[in-house]
Short mmCIF file of C-alpha atoms in Angstrom, two decimals:
data_model
loop_
_atom_site.label_atom_id
_atom_site.label_comp_id
_atom_site.label_asym_id
_atom_site.label_seq_id
_atom_site.Cartn_x
_atom_site.Cartn_y
_atom_site.Cartn_z
CA MET A 166 -19.65 -4.77 11.46
CA THR A 167 -22.99 -6.48 10.10
CA ALA A 168 -22.53 -9.64 8.53
CA ILE A 169 -24.29 -11.66 5.46
CA GLU A 170 -24.23 -15.49 5.45
CA ILE A 171 -24.15 -16.66 1.67
CA GLY A 172 -25.67 -20.11 1.60
CA ALA A 173 -26.14 -22.38 -1.41
CA ASP A 174 -29.00 -20.42 -2.40
CA LEU A 175 -28.09 -17.60 -4.06
CA SER A 176 -31.27 -15.93 -4.91
CA LEU A 177 -31.49 -15.37 -0.88
CA LEU A 178 -28.43 -13.40 -1.51
CA ASP A 179 -29.95 -11.06 -4.68
CA ALA A 180 -32.67 -10.23 -1.76
CA ALA A 181 -30.45 -9.65 1.11
CA LEU A 182 -28.30 -6.97 -1.55
CA GLU A 183 -31.32 -5.40 -2.54
CA ALA A 184 -32.10 -4.59 1.00
CA LEU A 185 -29.01 -2.70 1.49
CA PRO A 186 -28.87 0.67 1.70
CA ASN A 187 -27.33 2.81 -0.87
CA THR A 188 -24.92 4.54 1.21
CA PRO A 189 -21.02 4.96 2.20
CA ALA A 190 -19.75 1.81 4.05
CA VAL A 191 -16.97 0.00 4.10
CA PHE A 192 -16.76 -4.02 2.98
CA VAL A 193 -15.19 -7.52 3.78
CA LEU A 194 -16.22 -10.33 1.05
CA TRP A 195 -15.06 -13.64 2.85
CA PRO A 196 -14.07 -16.43 0.78
CA ALA A 197 -14.91 -20.05 2.07
CA GLU A 198 -10.55 -20.67 1.51
CA GLY A 199 -7.81 -17.37 1.55
CA GLU A 200 -7.82 -13.75 2.04
CA PRO A 201 -10.54 -11.65 2.02
CA TYR A 202 -11.78 -8.19 -0.47
CA ILE A 203 -11.50 -5.50 1.54
CA SER A 204 -13.28 -2.62 0.51
CA LYS A 205 -14.85 1.20 0.96
CA THR A 206 -17.39 2.22 -1.49
CA THR A 207 -20.14 5.62 -1.60
CA LEU A 208 -22.99 3.41 -2.53
CA LEU A 209 -23.16 -0.16 -0.82
CA ARG A 210 -26.07 -1.41 -2.47
CA ARG A 211 -24.46 -0.88 -6.13
CA ARG A 212 -20.96 -1.41 -5.09
CA LEU A 213 -22.23 -5.06 -3.76
CA LEU A 214 -24.64 -5.65 -6.85
CA ARG A 215 -21.88 -5.29 -9.47
CA LEU A 216 -19.70 -7.83 -7.18
CA LEU A 217 -21.60 -10.43 -6.82
CA ARG A 218 -24.80 -10.18 -8.95
CA GLU A 219 -25.35 -12.85 -12.17
CA ARG A 220 -24.10 -11.72 -14.93
CA SER A 221 -25.93 -12.14 -18.46
CA GLN A 222 -23.03 -12.64 -20.40
CA PRO A 223 -19.01 -12.97 -20.18
CA SER A 224 -17.66 -9.79 -18.68
CA ARG A 225 -14.19 -8.67 -17.32
CA LEU A 226 -15.00 -7.15 -14.24
CA LEU A 227 -14.69 -8.91 -11.29
CA ASN A 228 -17.32 -11.21 -9.75
CA LEU A 229 -16.70 -12.81 -6.85
CA ARG A 230 -20.83 -14.54 -6.36
CA HIS A 231 -19.30 -18.14 -6.83
CA THR A 232 -16.46 -17.27 -4.45
CA ALA A 233 -17.92 -15.25 -1.45
CA ARG A 234 -19.58 -16.86 1.88
CA ARG A 235 -19.19 -13.98 3.83
CA ILE A 236 -20.02 -10.50 3.46
CA GLU A 237 -19.19 -7.89 6.49
CA TYR A 238 -20.04 -4.37 6.16
CA ARG A 239 -20.05 -0.91 8.38
CA LEU A 240 -21.83 1.87 7.25
CA THR A 241 -20.06 5.38 7.57
CA GLY A 242 -21.04 8.62 8.05
CA SER A 243 -18.00 10.45 5.82
CA ALA A 244 -15.28 9.85 3.82
CA PHE A 245 -12.92 10.09 6.54
CA GLU A 246 -14.77 7.77 8.80
CA SER A 247 -14.51 5.15 5.70
CA ALA A 248 -10.53 6.01 5.19
CA VAL A 249 -10.09 5.13 8.75
CA LEU A 250 -12.17 2.12 9.13
CA LEU A 251 -10.20 1.17 5.68
CA TYR A 252 -6.98 1.80 7.21
CA GLU A 253 -7.70 -0.42 10.48
CA LEU A 254 -9.14 -3.50 8.61
CA THR A 255 -6.61 -3.70 6.07
CA ARG A 256 -3.92 -3.12 8.77
CA ARG A 257 -5.49 -6.53 10.55
CA HIS A 258 -5.97 -8.74 7.97
CA PHE A 259 -2.88 -7.72 6.21
CA PRO A 260 -0.52 -6.90 8.40
CA GLU A 261 2.27 -6.98 6.14
CA THR A 262 1.11 -5.39 3.11
CA TYR A 263 -1.52 -3.15 4.11
CA LEU A 264 0.20 -0.08 3.17
CA ASP A 265 0.71 -1.15 -0.27
CA LEU A 266 -2.37 -2.15 -0.44
CA LEU A 267 -3.86 1.25 0.57
CA LYS A 268 -1.38 3.35 -1.30
CA LEU A 269 -0.61 5.19 1.70
CA ARG A 270 2.67 7.52 1.55
CA MET A 271 3.79 8.44 4.11
CA PRO A 272 3.84 12.84 4.41
CA PRO A 273 7.15 14.93 4.25
CA TYR A 274 8.55 16.68 7.44
CA VAL A 275 10.75 19.30 8.05
CA LYS A 276 13.47 17.48 10.67
CA ILE A 277 16.08 19.24 12.89
CA VAL A 278 18.46 16.05 13.74
CA LEU A 279 18.84 16.85 17.34
CA ASN A 280 21.73 14.00 17.84
CA ASN A 281 24.43 15.16 16.13
CA GLU A 282 27.49 17.87 17.25
CA PHE A 283 26.44 19.97 14.71
CA PRO A 284 22.82 19.83 14.19
CA ARG A 285 20.78 20.40 10.91
CA SER A 286 17.87 20.50 8.95
CA HIS A 287 16.31 17.68 6.40
CA ILE A 288 13.40 16.61 4.50
CA THR A 289 11.78 13.48 5.94
CA THR A 290 9.05 11.02 5.24
CA HIS A 291 9.10 8.79 8.61
CA LEU A 292 9.27 9.27 11.90
CA ALA A 293 11.94 8.21 14.50
CA ARG A 294 12.89 7.56 18.06
CA THR A 295 16.08 9.48 17.99
CA PRO A 296 16.26 13.03 19.13
CA GLY A 297 14.92 15.18 16.57
CA LEU A 298 12.57 17.95 15.82
CA TYR A 299 9.80 17.05 13.07
CA PHE A 300 7.69 20.13 11.50
CA GLY A 301 4.95 18.56 9.52
CA PRO A 302 2.84 17.08 7.74
CA PHE A 303 3.42 19.26 4.59
CA ARG A 304 1.30 18.73 1.40
CA SER A 305 4.40 17.50 -0.84
CA ARG A 306 8.27 17.16 -0.75
CA ALA A 307 8.39 20.12 -3.06
CA SER A 308 6.81 22.15 -0.46
CA ALA A 309 8.56 21.07 2.33
CA GLU A 310 11.04 21.80 0.44
CA ARG A 311 10.09 25.26 0.18
CA PHE A 312 9.92 25.98 3.31
CA GLU A 313 12.74 24.66 4.94
CA ALA A 314 14.92 26.82 1.90
CA SER A 315 13.09 29.67 3.23
CA TYR A 316 13.42 29.53 7.19
CA LEU A 317 17.01 28.48 6.84
CA ASP A 318 16.93 31.79 5.13
CA LEU A 319 16.69 33.74 8.49
CA PHE A 320 19.12 31.63 10.38
CA GLN A 321 23.00 30.30 10.33
CA MET A 322 22.48 27.08 10.38
CA ARG A 323 24.70 24.68 8.25
CA ARG A 324 22.93 23.35 5.04
CA CYS A 325 25.22 20.58 4.26
CA GLN A 326 24.61 17.03 4.59
CA GLU A 327 27.55 15.59 5.88
CA ASP A 328 28.95 14.44 8.80
CA LEU A 329 31.33 16.89 9.81
CA SER A 330 34.73 17.22 10.98
CA PRO A 331 35.99 20.46 11.86
CA SER A 332 39.27 22.25 10.49
CA PRO A 333 40.54 25.11 9.49
CA GLN A 334 41.41 23.79 6.17
CA HIS A 335 38.40 22.70 5.14
CA PRO A 336 37.45 24.16 1.88
CA GLY A 337 33.79 24.92 3.38
CA CYS A 338 31.21 25.98 1.09
CA ILE A 339 29.06 29.55 -0.61
CA TYR A 340 26.56 30.01 2.25
CA GLY A 341 29.58 30.24 5.05
CA GLU A 342 31.01 32.82 2.38
CA MET A 343 27.84 34.81 1.80
CA ALA A 344 27.83 34.84 5.98
CA MET A 345 24.67 32.64 5.86
CA CYS A 346 26.33 29.71 7.76
CA LEU A 347 28.33 29.91 10.95
CA ARG A 348 30.79 27.70 9.41
CA PRO A 349 31.68 25.29 12.50
CA CYS A 350 33.09 22.81 9.59
CA GLN A 351 35.89 25.54 9.19
CA GLN A 352 36.16 26.23 13.22
CA VAL A 353 34.99 29.44 12.68
CA VAL A 354 32.24 28.64 15.93
CA GLY A 355 32.15 25.93 18.22
CA PRO A 356 29.65 23.03 19.27
CA THR A 357 28.46 25.71 22.02
CA GLU A 358 28.16 28.98 19.86
CA TYR A 359 26.17 26.26 16.81
CA ALA A 360 24.02 24.99 19.73
CA GLY A 361 22.85 28.57 20.19
CA GLU A 362 21.45 29.45 16.75
CA VAL A 363 20.46 26.04 16.73
CA SER A 364 18.34 26.68 19.62
CA ARG A 365 17.08 29.64 17.77
CA VAL A 366 15.86 27.58 15.17
CA VAL A 367 13.76 24.60 17.11
CA GLU A 368 12.41 27.69 18.79
CA PHE A 369 11.69 29.56 15.95
CA LEU A 370 9.90 26.08 14.68
CA HIS A 371 8.19 25.41 18.09
CA THR A 372 6.55 28.31 18.03
CA ASP A 373 5.24 28.72 14.73
CA GLY A 374 7.95 31.71 14.44
CA ARG A 375 6.16 33.51 17.34
CA SER A 376 9.59 33.62 18.96
CA HIS A 377 11.24 35.18 16.21
CA LEU A 378 8.56 38.02 15.48
CA ALA A 379 8.58 39.37 19.05
CA ALA A 380 12.42 39.82 18.97
CA ILE A 381 12.36 41.64 15.59
CA GLU A 382 9.14 43.95 16.64
CA HIS A 383 10.50 44.35 19.90
CA SER A 384 14.06 45.51 18.42
CA ARG A 385 11.71 47.85 15.49
CA ASP A 386 9.96 49.41 18.38
CA ARG A 387 12.76 50.28 20.68
CA LEU A 388 14.91 51.85 17.39
CA SER A 389 12.27 54.33 16.54
CA GLU A 390 11.68 55.02 19.94
CA GLU A 391 15.11 56.45 20.31
CA MET A 392 14.84 58.16 16.70
CA ARG A 393 16.90 55.42 14.60
CA PHE A 394 14.30 55.16 11.57
CA GLU A 395 16.48 54.13 9.17
CA ASP A 396 17.39 51.16 11.73
CA ALA A 397 13.70 50.58 12.49
CA ALA A 398 12.63 50.43 8.37
CA ARG A 399 15.57 47.67 7.86
CA GLN A 400 13.86 45.42 11.22
CA HIS A 401 10.47 45.70 9.66
CA LYS A 402 11.86 44.46 6.41
CA ARG A 403 13.09 41.21 8.48
CA PHE A 404 9.73 41.12 9.97
CA GLU A 405 7.85 41.12 6.52
CA LYS A 406 10.04 38.26 5.47
CA VAL A 407 9.69 36.20 8.29
CA GLN A 408 5.70 36.81 7.65
CA GLU A 409 6.04 35.61 4.54
CA VAL A 410 8.15 32.55 5.29
CA LEU A 411 5.54 31.69 7.40
CA LYS A 412 2.99 31.98 4.82
CA LEU A 413 4.70 29.08 3.08
CA ARG A 414 3.83 26.41 5.21
CA ASP A 415 1.01 24.31 4.70
CA GLU A 416 -2.22 24.41 6.54
CA LEU A 417 -0.96 20.85 9.13
CA ALA A 418 2.62 22.02 9.09
CA ARG A 419 3.86 22.63 12.65
CA ASP A 420 6.03 20.71 15.65
CA ILE A 421 4.27 17.30 15.67
CA ASN A 422 4.00 17.40 19.63
CA ARG A 423 2.34 20.64 19.29
CA LEU A 424 -0.01 19.31 16.91
CA ASN A 425 -3.66 20.01 18.47
CA GLY A 426 -7.08 19.53 16.95
CA VAL A 427 -9.79 17.83 16.20
CA ALA A 428 -11.49 16.99 12.72
CA VAL A 429 -15.62 17.31 12.77
CA THR A 430 -17.51 15.03 10.19
CA ARG A 431 -20.77 13.86 9.32
CA SER A 432 -22.22 11.06 11.47
CA LEU A 433 -24.44 8.02 10.33
CA ALA A 434 -26.84 9.03 13.59
CA ARG A 435 -28.81 11.77 12.61
CA ASP A 436 -28.48 14.17 15.15
CA ALA A 437 -24.72 13.99 16.15
CA VAL A 438 -21.17 14.26 14.55
CA GLU A 439 -17.88 12.32 14.70
CA MET A 440 -15.32 14.49 16.31
CA TRP A 441 -11.45 13.00 15.53
CA PHE A 442 -9.06 14.32 18.15
CA VAL A 443 -5.35 14.52 17.59
CA ARG A 444 -3.01 15.75 20.58
CA GLU A 445 0.35 16.49 20.12
CA GLY A 446 0.85 14.22 17.32
CA ASN A 447 -1.12 11.19 18.72
CA TRP A 448 -4.38 9.62 17.09
CA GLN A 449 -6.91 9.69 20.00
CA GLN A 450 -10.42 7.71 20.32
CA PRO A 451 -12.79 9.34 18.28
CA GLN A 452 -15.98 10.04 19.87
CA ARG A 453 -19.81 10.96 18.74
CA PHE A 454 -21.14 13.82 19.61
CA ASP A 455 -24.44 14.04 19.80
CA PHE A 456 -27.09 17.35 20.17
CA GLU A 457 -30.05 16.04 20.40
CA ILE A 458 -32.97 17.71 22.41
CA HIS A 459 -33.63 15.81 26.12
CA GLU A 460 -37.33 16.08 27.56
CA GLY A 461 -38.04 19.41 25.32
CA LYS A 462 -35.07 21.58 26.99
CA PRO A 463 -32.33 22.18 24.32
CA VAL A 464 -28.49 21.26 25.93
CA SER A 465 -25.80 24.18 25.47
CA LEU A 466 -23.35 22.83 22.82
CA ASP A 467 -20.48 24.70 24.51
CA ARG A 468 -20.99 22.62 27.94
CA LYS A 469 -21.38 19.90 25.92
CA LEU A 470 -18.23 20.04 24.48
CA ARG A 471 -16.83 20.71 27.49
CA ASP A 472 -17.61 17.77 28.64
CA THR A 473 -16.75 15.89 25.34
CA PHE A 474 -13.13 16.76 25.37
CA SER A 475 -12.77 16.50 29.44
CA ALA A 476 -13.00 12.79 28.05
CA VAL A 477 -10.45 12.39 25.66
CA THR A 478 -8.46 10.46 27.44
CA PRO A 479 -4.65 10.93 26.39
CA ARG A 480 -2.91 8.29 24.76
CA LYS A 481 0.93 7.33 23.31
CA LEU A 482 0.74 5.34 20.13
CA THR A 483 3.79 3.80 18.51
CA VAL A 484 5.88 5.85 16.25
CA ARG A 485 4.80 3.35 12.95
CA GLU A 486 1.20 3.88 14.26
CA ARG A 487 1.80 7.78 14.72
CA GLN A 488 3.26 7.88 11.52
CA GLU A 489 0.57 6.51 9.88
CA TYR A 490 -2.44 8.17 11.23
CA LEU A 491 -1.10 11.61 10.48
CA ALA A 492 -1.06 10.29 6.99
CA LEU A 493 -4.41 9.64 7.08
CA LEU A 494 -5.22 13.32 8.39
CA ALA A 495 -2.67 14.63 5.70
CA ARG A 496 -4.38 12.78 2.95
CA TRP A 497 -8.20 13.88 4.12
CA TYR A 498 -6.79 17.34 4.58
CA TYR A 499 -4.81 18.31 1.69
CA SER A 500 -7.42 16.17 -1.08
CA SER A 501 -10.11 17.70 -3.36
CA TRP A 502 -12.63 15.25 -1.13
CA ARG A 503 -12.22 16.35 1.87
CA ASP A 504 -15.93 16.68 4.28
CA GLY A 505 -16.21 18.10 7.06
CA GLU A 506 -14.21 20.77 8.73
CA TRP A 507 -10.45 20.56 11.03
CA LEU A 508 -9.82 23.23 14.14
CA PRO A 509 -6.50 23.30 15.27
CA PHE A 510 -5.81 24.68 18.72
CA GLU A 511 -2.48 25.50 20.80
CA SER A 512 -2.87 22.47 23.65
CA PHE A 513 -6.58 20.79 25.00
CA THR A 514 -6.00 23.63 28.40
CA GLU A 515 -6.60 26.24 25.26
CA ILE A 516 -9.27 25.31 22.88
CA PRO A 517 -11.75 27.78 21.03
CA TYR A 518 -15.02 26.38 21.87
CA ARG A 519 -17.03 28.98 20.07
CA LYS A 520 -14.99 28.32 17.00
CA LEU A 521 -15.79 24.37 17.65
CA VAL A 522 -19.35 25.00 18.04
CA ASN A 523 -19.22 27.35 14.74
CA ALA A 524 -17.61 24.11 13.10
CA VAL A 525 -20.37 21.50 14.81
CA SER A 526 -23.03 23.76 13.23
CA ARG A 527 -21.67 24.09 9.69
CA VAL A 528 -20.63 20.19 9.82
CA ALA A 529 -24.41 19.06 10.67
CA GLY A 530 -26.39 21.72 8.80
CA PRO A 531 -30.25 21.46 9.22
CA ARG A 532 -29.65 18.27 11.65
CA ILE A 533 -28.19 20.60 14.63
CA GLN A 534 -31.79 22.91 13.90
#
């Protein structure tokens, strides 16, 4: 962070403010006593002048000219970089209230509760250490609920939220009557049979539906070869239904343990972009990727990208940190102010470098020429 000390001569402050660039930044205003004021802006000079310049007449606008004693700021290259830096600074200085100050809401996930004898699905906004599969993050709770209701139609896993005490006298529910649930509550199936259906659901989410589509496709092709065309047509309708369900996923939504990707944003450096990595749902240290021409010889972007990814050291975050960084990613990705590009991939051993080169080129624009 660059610092400006504010002394008794406020004319020096005015000169220092006029010399600041009018670019995006995150800044901290420190008073002589008490808590700092932390914020981000797209125009640093204009924002600080608004907060710190002399007023010719009384105003209700916040003015910290006679309160602030030091200014700290860091210029940023993108809205995403500003959001991440603001989060980290606010968490450091306001460890008890930073989420409220940032108005950072946790995105919703579809969770398969696996620490239950009869696992079920529900919507949650919190990650936990207890066994479970988290599928997300979604754009909104309504979006998560729509996907949950649709994918459950493909299976016979229970939808009730109660802790079951199976008994033949249990009243059951409408889903059991419609053959959309295996009815473990009425002991129609036992834990082992029910666990088999849950494993199909987990595999469906774990593979983004590919396991289910492959099984249906194989059955459809076999029936066609046996000239059982009516049965093959029914399997094809099932195949299309699964595809329609998968279209309801939001773009970031997947098993978070398989959430891998990189956000590419503009950088303060002229001949560079910033790369923000997510590996298995864990935020990694960002890196600056430069494409300067050394000694008049251009360097292969593909080769440099491979070197950059090989330098990413895997790290595990606490559950809370993981949840909050994913919330930052979801806020940026689903926002109207998203800048840069997000490129997802299956794993760090299967990176689509050609697509990544194109993404870097689009974000860098004419600077890469």
